[in-house]
């Protein structure tokens, strides 16, 4: 075996190890990104559900307040005998 062939073989082995480590790191980082994105998605879903519930409650409160005020207006109109033209 020549020195050149030994060096080529050594370089090939080193490159294979390097390539395997790069692949391993990509898999690790991909897994970490997937985990973090899943956690973020769960957080966003939870917050959107909370916001939806809060908005629904506020709309119900608003409608109740509007109904109460319209009822008060109708009573006032009846008391004063106001009629539509």
PDB file of C-alpha atoms in Angstrom:
ATOM      1  CA  UNK A   1       0.000   0.000   0.000  1.00  0.00           C
ATOM      2  CA  UNK A   2       1.200   3.403  -0.821  1.00  0.00           C
ATOM      3  CA  UNK A   3       1.211   6.407   1.398  1.00  0.00           C
ATOM      4  CA  UNK A   4      -1.224   8.096  -0.972  1.00  0.00           C
ATOM      5  CA  UNK A   5      -3.731   5.207  -0.805  1.00  0.00           C
ATOM      6  CA  UNK A   6      -3.510   5.161   3.009  1.00  0.00           C
ATOM      7  CA  UNK A   7      -4.121   8.897   3.108  1.00  0.00           C
ATOM      8  CA  UNK A   8      -7.111   8.619   0.757  1.00  0.00           C
ATOM      9  CA  UNK A   9      -8.596   5.823   2.868  1.00  0.00           C
ATOM     10  CA  UNK A  10      -8.036   7.849   6.061  1.00  0.00           C
ATOM     11  CA  UNK A  11      -9.633  10.909   4.485  1.00  0.00           C
ATOM     12  CA  UNK A  12     -12.609   8.828   3.345  1.00  0.00           C
ATOM     13  CA  UNK A  13     -13.078   7.389   6.856  1.00  0.00           C
ATOM     14  CA  UNK A  14     -12.827  10.856   8.393  1.00  0.00           C
ATOM     15  CA  UNK A  15     -15.351  12.207   5.916  1.00  0.00           C
ATOM     16  CA  UNK A  16     -17.760   9.339   6.666  1.00  0.00           C
ATOM     17  CA  UNK A  17     -17.512  10.073  10.403  1.00  0.00           C
ATOM     18  CA  UNK A  18     -17.993  13.780   9.760  1.00  0.00           C
ATOM     19  CA  UNK A  19     -20.983  13.107   7.498  1.00  0.00           C
ATOM     20  CA  UNK A  20     -22.550  10.820  10.110  1.00  0.00           C
ATOM     21  CA  UNK A  21     -22.128  13.495  12.805  1.00  0.00           C
ATOM     22  CA  UNK A  22     -23.657  16.140  10.552  1.00  0.00           C
ATOM     23  CA  UNK A  23     -26.628  13.866   9.849  1.00  0.00           C
ATOM     24  CA  UNK A  24     -26.983  13.146  13.564  1.00  0.00           C
ATOM     25  CA  UNK A  25     -26.987  16.863  14.362  1.00  0.00           C
ATOM     26  CA  UNK A  26     -29.576  17.591  11.682  1.00  0.00           C
ATOM     27  CA  UNK A  27     -31.816  14.857  13.075  1.00  0.00           C
ATOM     28  CA  UNK A  28     -31.374  16.215  16.592  1.00  0.00           C
ATOM     29  CA  UNK A  29     -32.105  19.815  15.568  1.00  0.00           C
ATOM     30  CA  UNK A  30     -35.072  18.743  13.457  1.00  0.00           C
ATOM     31  CA  UNK A  31     -36.460  16.816  16.419  1.00  0.00           C
ATOM     32  CA  UNK A  32     -35.928  19.822  18.700  1.00  0.00           C
ATOM     33  CA  UNK A  33     -37.624  22.142  16.194  1.00  0.00           C
ATOM     34  CA  UNK A  34     -40.574  19.754  15.869  1.00  0.00           C
ATOM     35  CA  UNK A  35     -40.905  19.585  19.661  1.00  0.00           C
ATOM     36  CA  UNK A  36     -40.782  23.371  20.025  1.00  0.00           C
ATOM     37  CA  UNK A  37     -43.247  23.946  17.175  1.00  0.00           C
ATOM     38  CA  UNK A  38     -45.650  21.431  18.715  1.00  0.00           C
ATOM     39  CA  UNK A  39     -45.396  23.240  22.063  1.00  0.00           C
ATOM     40  CA  UNK A  40     -45.925  26.597  20.360  1.00  0.00           C
ATOM     41  CA  UNK A  41     -48.947  25.266  18.469  1.00  0.00           C
ATOM     42  CA  UNK A  42     -50.460  23.965  21.719  1.00  0.00           C
ATOM     43  CA  UNK A  43     -49.878  27.328  23.409  1.00  0.00           C
ATOM     44  CA  UNK A  44     -51.463  29.190  20.510  1.00  0.00           C
ATOM     45  CA  UNK A  45     -54.466  26.854  20.443  1.00  0.00           C
ATOM     46  CA  UNK A  46     -54.948  27.341  24.190  1.00  0.00           C
ATOM     47  CA  UNK A  47     -54.699  31.125  23.891  1.00  0.00           C
ATOM     48  CA  UNK A  48     -57.051  31.263  20.904  1.00  0.00           C
ATOM     49  CA  UNK A  49     -59.575  29.124  22.787  1.00  0.00           C
ATOM     50  CA  UNK A  50     -59.319  31.494  25.750  1.00  0.00           C
ATOM     51  CA  UNK A  51     -59.715  34.521  23.494  1.00  0.00           C
ATOM     52  CA  UNK A  52     -62.730  32.922  21.783  1.00  0.00           C
ATOM     53  CA  UNK A  53     -64.365  32.223  25.144  1.00  0.00           C
ATOM     54  CA  UNK A  54     -63.638  35.769  26.333  1.00  0.00           C
ATOM     55  CA  UNK A  55     -65.027  37.285  23.135  1.00  0.00           C
ATOM     56  CA  UNK A  56     -68.137  35.104  23.342  1.00  0.00           C
ATOM     57  CA  UNK A  57     -68.714  36.181  26.959  1.00  0.00           C
ATOM     58  CA  UNK A  58     -68.251  39.857  26.067  1.00  0.00           C
ATOM     59  CA  UNK A  59     -70.688  39.580  23.141  1.00  0.00           C
ATOM     60  CA  UNK A  60     -73.308  37.931  25.356  1.00  0.00           C
ATOM     61  CA  UNK A  61     -72.820  40.705  27.930  1.00  0.00           C
ATOM     62  CA  UNK A  62     -73.113  43.354  25.208  1.00  0.00           C
ATOM     63  CA  UNK A  63     -76.300  41.844  23.816  1.00  0.00           C
ATOM     64  CA  UNK A  64     -77.794  41.654  27.306  1.00  0.00           C
ATOM     65  CA  UNK A  65     -76.919  45.299  27.926  1.00  0.00           C
ATOM     66  CA  UNK A  66     -78.419  46.329  24.578  1.00  0.00           C
ATOM     67  CA  UNK A  67     -81.629  44.427  25.323  1.00  0.00           C
ATOM     68  CA  UNK A  68     -81.844  46.077  28.756  1.00  0.00           C
ATOM     69  CA  UNK A  69     -81.359  49.560  27.282  1.00  0.00           C
ATOM     70  CA  UNK A  70     -83.868  48.964  24.474  1.00  0.00           C
ATOM     71  CA  UNK A  71     -86.379  47.778  27.071  1.00  0.00           C
ATOM     72  CA  UNK A  72     -85.756  50.968  29.075  1.00  0.00           C
ATOM     73  CA  UNK A  73     -86.266  53.077  25.950  1.00  0.00           C
ATOM     74  CA  UNK A  74     -89.505  51.236  25.130  1.00  0.00           C
ATOM     75  CA  UNK A  75     -90.815  51.828  28.670  1.00  0.00           C
ATOM     76  CA  UNK A  76     -89.910  55.513  28.429  1.00  0.00           C
ATOM     77  CA  UNK A  77     -91.656  55.808  25.063  1.00  0.00           C
ATOM     78  CA  UNK A  78     -94.794  54.130  26.437  1.00  0.00           C
ATOM     79  CA  UNK A  79     -94.848  56.383  29.529  1.00  0.00           C
ATOM     80  CA  UNK A  80     -94.671  59.511  27.449  1.00  0.00           C
ATOM     81  CA  UNK A  81     -97.150  58.271  24.882  1.00  0.00           C
ATOM     82  CA  UNK A  82     -94.777  58.748  21.988  1.00  0.00           C
ATOM     83  CA  UNK A  83     -95.943  57.114  18.786  1.00  0.00           C
ATOM     84  CA  UNK A  84     -94.197  56.545  15.501  1.00  0.00           C
ATOM     85  CA  UNK A  85     -95.416  58.742  12.656  1.00  0.00           C
TER      86      UNK A  85
END
